[in-house]
Amino acid sequence: MQILVLYFSKSGNTKKLAQAIANGVDSVEGASAVLRNTEEVTKDDFLNASGVIAGSPVYFGLMAAELKKVFDDFISLRKKMEGKVGAAFATSGDPTGGKETTMFSIIQVMMIYGMVIVGDPMSATGHYGTACVKEPDEKAMENGAKLGIRVAETAFKLNS
Ligand SMILES: Cc1cc2nc3c(=O)[nH]c(=O)nc-3n(C[C@H](O)[C@H](O)[C@H](O)COP(=O)(O)O)c2cc1C
């Protein structure tokens, strides 16, 4: 079972968090992460995935245009994504810079794609996804892995 970990990253912070999330997915037996940036991702990556975990730097409190463009360009897949698991992650520059609104901008699109949204588990923060300020530290990387595990385990449950 594949889980797509999709990200945009200009200076590497969001990419590093994406890698931690992908490692979490890979730690679940039978699950494998497909790690793609917004330039690499294909429609087949969406279609072959049982879940999508998408992340972005905070740009003015919202996802970056590069990530939004993927969802815009792949609109024809919308109904085929119904029932798959969706989750979000973000990195910001400022502590109050808009991490939650950015994750919600991603979650909003995923809901309109018909996806089943999960936040991060109680063993992480029990909130809207994984987020951190600037480069993820050890704790953020750990929480990211837990988000990956949760999405993979939820996808297994939904597919059983
Ligand atoms: C165009 C632009 C807009 C940004 N807007 C915000 C913002 O609203 N709030 C914030 O905290 N950081 C903002 N930042 C900072 C980035 O979110 C932050 O540096 C992020 O970790 C960069 O991720 P990356 O290394 O994956 O590119 C902005 C950066 C850019 C380039």
PDB file of C-alpha atoms and ligand atoms in Angstrom:
ATOM      1  CA  MET A   1       0.000   0.000   0.000  1.00  0.00           C
ATOM      2  CA  GLN A   2       1.391   3.359  -1.026  1.00  0.00           C
ATOM      3  CA  ILE A   3       1.144   6.682   0.792  1.00  0.00           C
ATOM      4  CA  LEU A   4       2.116   9.773  -1.182  1.00  0.00           C
ATOM      5  CA  VAL A   5       4.130  12.341   0.795  1.00  0.00           C
ATOM      6  CA  LEU A   6       3.927  15.478  -1.319  1.00  0.00           C
ATOM      7  CA  TYR A   7       5.701  18.718  -0.518  1.00  0.00           C
ATOM      8  CA  PHE A   8       6.945  22.043  -1.793  1.00  0.00           C
ATOM      9  CA  SER A   9      10.127  23.381  -0.238  1.00  0.00           C
ATOM     10  CA  LYS A  10      12.356  26.255  -1.296  1.00  0.00           C
ATOM     11  CA  SER A  11      14.993  26.262   1.430  1.00  0.00           C
ATOM     12  CA  GLY A  12      14.723  22.690   2.735  1.00  0.00           C
ATOM     13  CA  ASN A  13      12.732  22.942   6.002  1.00  0.00           C
ATOM     14  CA  THR A  14       9.537  21.393   4.664  1.00  0.00           C
ATOM     15  CA  LYS A  15      11.515  18.797   2.711  1.00  0.00           C
ATOM     16  CA  LYS A  16      13.234  17.647   5.903  1.00  0.00           C
ATOM     17  CA  LEU A  17       9.870  17.263   7.641  1.00  0.00           C
ATOM     18  CA  ALA A  18       8.507  15.401   4.614  1.00  0.00           C
ATOM     19  CA  GLN A  19      11.400  12.925   4.870  1.00  0.00           C
ATOM     20  CA  ALA A  20      10.587  12.245   8.542  1.00  0.00           C
ATOM     21  CA  ILE A  21       6.938  11.654   7.639  1.00  0.00           C
ATOM     22  CA  ALA A  22       7.939   9.290   4.841  1.00  0.00           C
ATOM     23  CA  ASN A  23      10.155   7.348   7.275  1.00  0.00           C
ATOM     24  CA  GLY A  24       7.132   6.978   9.558  1.00  0.00           C
ATOM     25  CA  VAL A  25       5.051   5.582   6.701  1.00  0.00           C
ATOM     26  CA  ASP A  26       7.830   3.141   5.788  1.00  0.00           C
ATOM     27  CA  SER A  27       7.983   1.867   9.375  1.00  0.00           C
ATOM     28  CA  VAL A  28       4.463   0.447   9.034  1.00  0.00           C
ATOM     29  CA  GLU A  29       4.541  -3.115   7.722  1.00  0.00           C
ATOM     30  CA  GLY A  30       3.112  -3.329   4.227  1.00  0.00           C
ATOM     31  CA  ALA A  31       3.165   0.435   3.676  1.00  0.00           C
ATOM     32  CA  SER A  32       5.592   2.359   1.515  1.00  0.00           C
ATOM     33  CA  ALA A  33       6.032   6.090   1.162  1.00  0.00           C
ATOM     34  CA  VAL A  34       6.224   7.721  -2.253  1.00  0.00           C
ATOM     35  CA  LEU A  35       8.082  10.969  -1.559  1.00  0.00           C
ATOM     36  CA  ARG A  36       7.566  13.613  -4.235  1.00  0.00           C
ATOM     37  CA  ASN A  37       8.028  17.341  -4.539  1.00  0.00           C
ATOM     38  CA  THR A  38       5.528  19.446  -6.464  1.00  0.00           C
ATOM     39  CA  GLU A  39       7.585  19.262  -9.667  1.00  0.00           C
ATOM     40  CA  GLU A  40       7.977  15.493  -9.627  1.00  0.00           C
ATOM     41  CA  VAL A  41       4.487  14.379  -8.649  1.00  0.00           C
ATOM     42  CA  THR A  42       2.332  12.700 -11.274  1.00  0.00           C
ATOM     43  CA  LYS A  43      -1.329  11.869 -11.567  1.00  0.00           C
ATOM     44  CA  ASP A  44      -0.409   8.191 -11.162  1.00  0.00           C
ATOM     45  CA  ASP A  45       1.206   9.004  -7.812  1.00  0.00           C
ATOM     46  CA  PHE A  46      -2.201  10.328  -6.690  1.00  0.00           C
ATOM     47  CA  LEU A  47      -4.162   7.435  -8.152  1.00  0.00           C
ATOM     48  CA  ASN A  48      -1.859   4.714  -6.787  1.00  0.00           C
ATOM     49  CA  ALA A  49      -1.851   6.152  -3.263  1.00  0.00           C
ATOM     50  CA  SER A  50      -4.214   5.086  -0.488  1.00  0.00           C
ATOM     51  CA  GLY A  51      -3.425   8.325   1.299  1.00  0.00           C
ATOM     52  CA  VAL A  52      -1.808  11.698   0.646  1.00  0.00           C
ATOM     53  CA  ILE A  53       0.161  13.690   3.216  1.00  0.00           C
ATOM     54  CA  ALA A  54       0.831  17.130   1.755  1.00  0.00           C
ATOM     55  CA  GLY A  55       3.028  19.874   3.174  1.00  0.00           C
ATOM     56  CA  SER A  56       4.086  23.407   2.464  1.00  0.00           C
ATOM     57  CA  PRO A  57       6.009  26.300   3.905  1.00  0.00           C
ATOM     58  CA  VAL A  58       3.668  28.934   5.294  1.00  0.00           C
ATOM     59  CA  TYR A  59       3.288  31.592   2.619  1.00  0.00           C
ATOM     60  CA  PHE A  60       1.151  34.439   3.947  1.00  0.00           C
ATOM     61  CA  GLY A  61      -0.738  32.012   6.181  1.00  0.00           C
ATOM     62  CA  LEU A  62      -1.594  29.678   3.309  1.00  0.00           C
ATOM     63  CA  MET A  63      -0.026  26.862   1.303  1.00  0.00           C
ATOM     64  CA  ALA A  64       2.483  27.960  -1.334  1.00  0.00           C
ATOM     65  CA  ALA A  65       1.145  28.469  -4.859  1.00  0.00           C
ATOM     66  CA  GLU A  66       3.294  25.580  -6.100  1.00  0.00           C
ATOM     67  CA  LEU A  67       1.367  23.077  -3.966  1.00  0.00           C
ATOM     68  CA  LYS A  68      -2.008  24.637  -4.743  1.00  0.00           C
ATOM     69  CA  LYS A  69      -1.172  24.343  -8.444  1.00  0.00           C
ATOM     70  CA  VAL A  70      -0.808  20.566  -8.127  1.00  0.00           C
ATOM     71  CA  PHE A  71      -4.299  20.306  -6.652  1.00  0.00           C
ATOM     72  CA  ASP A  72      -5.579  22.709  -9.337  1.00  0.00           C
ATOM     73  CA  ASP A  73      -3.931  20.786 -12.167  1.00  0.00           C
ATOM     74  CA  PHE A  74      -5.126  17.402 -10.879  1.00  0.00           C
ATOM     75  CA  ILE A  75      -8.788  18.431 -10.514  1.00  0.00           C
ATOM     76  CA  SER A  76      -9.823  15.701 -12.952  1.00  0.00           C
ATOM     77  CA  LEU A  77      -8.764  13.124 -10.311  1.00  0.00           C
ATOM     78  CA  ARG A  78     -11.014  14.595  -7.652  1.00  0.00           C
ATOM     79  CA  LYS A  79     -13.704  11.941  -7.595  1.00  0.00           C
ATOM     80  CA  LYS A  80     -11.142   9.117  -7.783  1.00  0.00           C
ATOM     81  CA  MET A  81      -9.541  10.407  -4.585  1.00  0.00           C
ATOM     82  CA  GLU A  82     -12.777  10.054  -2.611  1.00  0.00           C
ATOM     83  CA  GLY A  83     -12.338   7.950   0.528  1.00  0.00           C
ATOM     84  CA  LYS A  84      -8.530   8.079   0.570  1.00  0.00           C
ATOM     85  CA  VAL A  85      -6.794   9.408   3.672  1.00  0.00           C
ATOM     86  CA  GLY A  86      -5.527  13.006   3.718  1.00  0.00           C
ATOM     87  CA  ALA A  87      -3.271  14.846   6.160  1.00  0.00           C
ATOM     88  CA  ALA A  88      -1.187  18.025   6.210  1.00  0.00           C
ATOM     89  CA  PHE A  89       2.094  19.454   7.467  1.00  0.00           C
ATOM     90  CA  ALA A  90       3.723  22.888   7.394  1.00  0.00           C
ATOM     91  CA  THR A  91       6.783  24.858   8.402  1.00  0.00           C
ATOM     92  CA  SER A  92       6.751  28.584   9.181  1.00  0.00           C
ATOM     93  CA  GLY A  93       9.239  31.368   9.762  1.00  0.00           C
ATOM     94  CA  ASP A  94       7.544  32.829  12.823  1.00  0.00           C
ATOM     95  CA  PRO A  95       6.048  30.987  15.811  1.00  0.00           C
ATOM     96  CA  THR A  96       2.675  32.602  15.184  1.00  0.00           C
ATOM     97  CA  GLY A  97       3.206  32.774  11.438  1.00  0.00           C
ATOM     98  CA  GLY A  98       0.178  30.762  10.282  1.00  0.00           C
ATOM     99  CA  LYS A  99       1.034  27.067  10.507  1.00  0.00           C
ATOM    100  CA  GLU A 100      -2.504  26.030  11.395  1.00  0.00           C
ATOM    101  CA  THR A 101      -4.172  28.175   8.736  1.00  0.00           C
ATOM    102  CA  THR A 102      -1.703  26.748   6.220  1.00  0.00           C
ATOM    103  CA  MET A 103      -2.507  23.170   7.211  1.00  0.00           C
ATOM    104  CA  PHE A 104      -6.200  24.025   7.007  1.00  0.00           C
ATOM    105  CA  SER A 105      -5.745  25.446   3.509  1.00  0.00           C
ATOM    106  CA  ILE A 106      -4.401  22.019   2.513  1.00  0.00           C
ATOM    107  CA  ILE A 107      -7.075  20.133   4.474  1.00  0.00           C
ATOM    108  CA  GLN A 108      -9.781  22.277   2.841  1.00  0.00           C
ATOM    109  CA  VAL A 109      -8.655  21.192  -0.625  1.00  0.00           C
ATOM    110  CA  MET A 110      -8.413  17.562   0.471  1.00  0.00           C
ATOM    111  CA  MET A 111     -11.948  17.643   1.826  1.00  0.00           C
ATOM    112  CA  ILE A 112     -13.185  18.942  -1.512  1.00  0.00           C
ATOM    113  CA  TYR A 113     -11.274  16.071  -3.122  1.00  0.00           C
ATOM    114  CA  GLY A 114     -13.493  13.817  -0.963  1.00  0.00           C
ATOM    115  CA  MET A 115     -10.676  12.610   1.251  1.00  0.00           C
ATOM    116  CA  VAL A 116     -10.937  11.406   4.837  1.00  0.00           C
ATOM    117  CA  ILE A 117      -8.874  13.798   6.943  1.00  0.00           C
ATOM    118  CA  VAL A 118      -6.783  12.852   9.944  1.00  0.00           C
ATOM    119  CA  GLY A 119      -4.719  15.041  12.243  1.00  0.00           C
ATOM    120  CA  ASP A 120      -1.640  13.899  14.101  1.00  0.00           C
ATOM    121  CA  PRO A 121      -2.109  11.326  16.879  1.00  0.00           C
ATOM    122  CA  MET A 122      -2.390  12.005  20.613  1.00  0.00           C
ATOM    123  CA  SER A 123       1.118  10.575  21.031  1.00  0.00           C
ATOM    124  CA  ALA A 124       2.338  13.554  18.949  1.00  0.00           C
ATOM    125  CA  THR A 125       0.272  16.744  19.486  1.00  0.00           C
ATOM    126  CA  GLY A 126      -3.286  15.554  18.812  1.00  0.00           C
ATOM    127  CA  HIS A 127      -3.968  18.545  16.586  1.00  0.00           C
ATOM    128  CA  TYR A 128      -4.199  19.404  12.907  1.00  0.00           C
ATOM    129  CA  GLY A 129      -1.092  17.777  11.486  1.00  0.00           C
ATOM    130  CA  THR A 130       2.641  18.254  11.967  1.00  0.00           C
ATOM    131  CA  ALA A 131       4.100  21.736  12.021  1.00  0.00           C
ATOM    132  CA  CYS A 132       7.222  23.501  13.204  1.00  0.00           C
ATOM    133  CA  VAL A 133       9.062  26.785  13.013  1.00  0.00           C
ATOM    134  CA  LYS A 134      11.920  26.828  10.487  1.00  0.00           C
ATOM    135  CA  GLU A 135      14.054  23.659  10.390  1.00  0.00           C
ATOM    136  CA  PRO A 136      12.381  20.725  12.167  1.00  0.00           C
ATOM    137  CA  ASP A 137      14.098  19.715  15.407  1.00  0.00           C
ATOM    138  CA  GLU A 138      14.198  16.183  16.776  1.00  0.00           C
ATOM    139  CA  LYS A 139      10.738  16.490  18.348  1.00  0.00           C
ATOM    140  CA  ALA A 140       9.151  17.759  15.130  1.00  0.00           C
ATOM    141  CA  MET A 141      10.796  14.925  13.185  1.00  0.00           C
ATOM    142  CA  GLU A 142       9.422  12.432  15.722  1.00  0.00           C
ATOM    143  CA  ASN A 143       5.940  13.959  15.450  1.00  0.00           C
ATOM    144  CA  GLY A 144       6.179  13.878  11.667  1.00  0.00           C
ATOM    145  CA  ALA A 145       6.988  10.169  11.737  1.00  0.00           C
ATOM    146  CA  LYS A 146       3.958   9.623  13.970  1.00  0.00           C
ATOM    147  CA  LEU A 147       1.745  11.404  11.436  1.00  0.00           C
ATOM    148  CA  GLY A 148       3.080   9.110   8.715  1.00  0.00           C
ATOM    149  CA  ILE A 149       2.353   6.061  10.852  1.00  0.00           C
ATOM    150  CA  ARG A 150      -1.161   7.252  11.604  1.00  0.00           C
ATOM    151  CA  VAL A 151      -2.030   7.877   7.976  1.00  0.00           C
ATOM    152  CA  ALA A 152      -0.671   4.467   6.898  1.00  0.00           C
ATOM    153  CA  GLU A 153      -2.528   2.658   9.695  1.00  0.00           C
ATOM    154  CA  THR A 154      -5.755   4.535   8.932  1.00  0.00           C
ATOM    155  CA  ALA A 155      -5.463   3.698   5.244  1.00  0.00           C
ATOM    156  CA  PHE A 156      -5.103   0.015   6.134  1.00  0.00           C
ATOM    157  CA  LYS A 157      -8.236   0.206   8.293  1.00  0.00           C
ATOM    158  CA  LEU A 158     -10.246   1.948   5.576  1.00  0.00           C
ATOM    159  CA  ASN A 159      -9.133  -0.597   2.985  1.00  0.00           C
ATOM    160  CA  SER A 160      -9.814  -3.694   5.093  1.00  0.00           C
TER     161      SER A 160
HETATM  162  C1  LIG B   1       6.818  34.292  -0.019  1.00  0.00           C
HETATM  163  C2  LIG B   1       7.012  33.858   1.407  1.00  0.00           C
HETATM  164  C3  LIG B   1       5.996  34.059   2.310  1.00  0.00           C
HETATM  165  C4  LIG B   1       6.142  33.669   3.648  1.00  0.00           C
HETATM  166  N1  LIG B   1       5.125  33.880   4.516  1.00  0.00           N
HETATM  167  C5  LIG B   1       5.258  33.519   5.815  1.00  0.00           C
HETATM  168  C6  LIG B   1       4.213  33.756   6.750  1.00  0.00           C
HETATM  169  O1  LIG B   1       3.141  34.267   6.428  1.00  0.00           O
HETATM  170  N2  LIG B   1       4.421  33.366   8.045  1.00  0.00           N
HETATM  171  C7  LIG B   1       5.579  32.776   8.455  1.00  0.00           C
HETATM  172  O2  LIG B   1       5.708  32.450   9.632  1.00  0.00           O
HETATM  173  N3  LIG B   1       6.603  32.524   7.592  1.00  0.00           N
HETATM  174  C8  LIG B   1       6.466  32.875   6.279  1.00  0.00           C
HETATM  175  N4  LIG B   1       7.484  32.621   5.387  1.00  0.00           N
HETATM  176  C9  LIG B   1       8.655  31.850   5.870  1.00  0.00           C
HETATM  177  C10 LIG B   1       8.569  30.340   5.485  1.00  0.00           C
HETATM  178  O3  LIG B   1       7.294  29.804   5.763  1.00  0.00           O
HETATM  179  C11 LIG B   1       9.582  29.519   6.290  1.00  0.00           C
HETATM  180  O4  LIG B   1      10.869  30.043   6.144  1.00  0.00           O
HETATM  181  C12 LIG B   1       9.549  28.052   5.867  1.00  0.00           C
HETATM  182  O5  LIG B   1      10.099  27.215   6.863  1.00  0.00           O
HETATM  183  C13 LIG B   1      10.319  27.830   4.553  1.00  0.00           C
HETATM  184  O6  LIG B   1      10.158  26.486   4.189  1.00  0.00           O
HETATM  185  P1  LIG B   1      11.150  25.768   3.154  1.00  0.00           P
HETATM  186  O7  LIG B   1      12.535  25.767   3.774  1.00  0.00           O
HETATM  187  O8  LIG B   1      10.607  24.394   3.032  1.00  0.00           O
HETATM  188  O9  LIG B   1      11.101  26.525   1.871  1.00  0.00           O
HETATM  189  C14 LIG B   1       7.348  33.036   4.070  1.00  0.00           C
HETATM  190  C15 LIG B   1       8.377  32.850   3.143  1.00  0.00           C
HETATM  191  C16 LIG B   1       8.221  33.245   1.822  1.00  0.00           C
HETATM  192  C17 LIG B   1       9.351  33.004   0.855  1.00  0.00           C
END
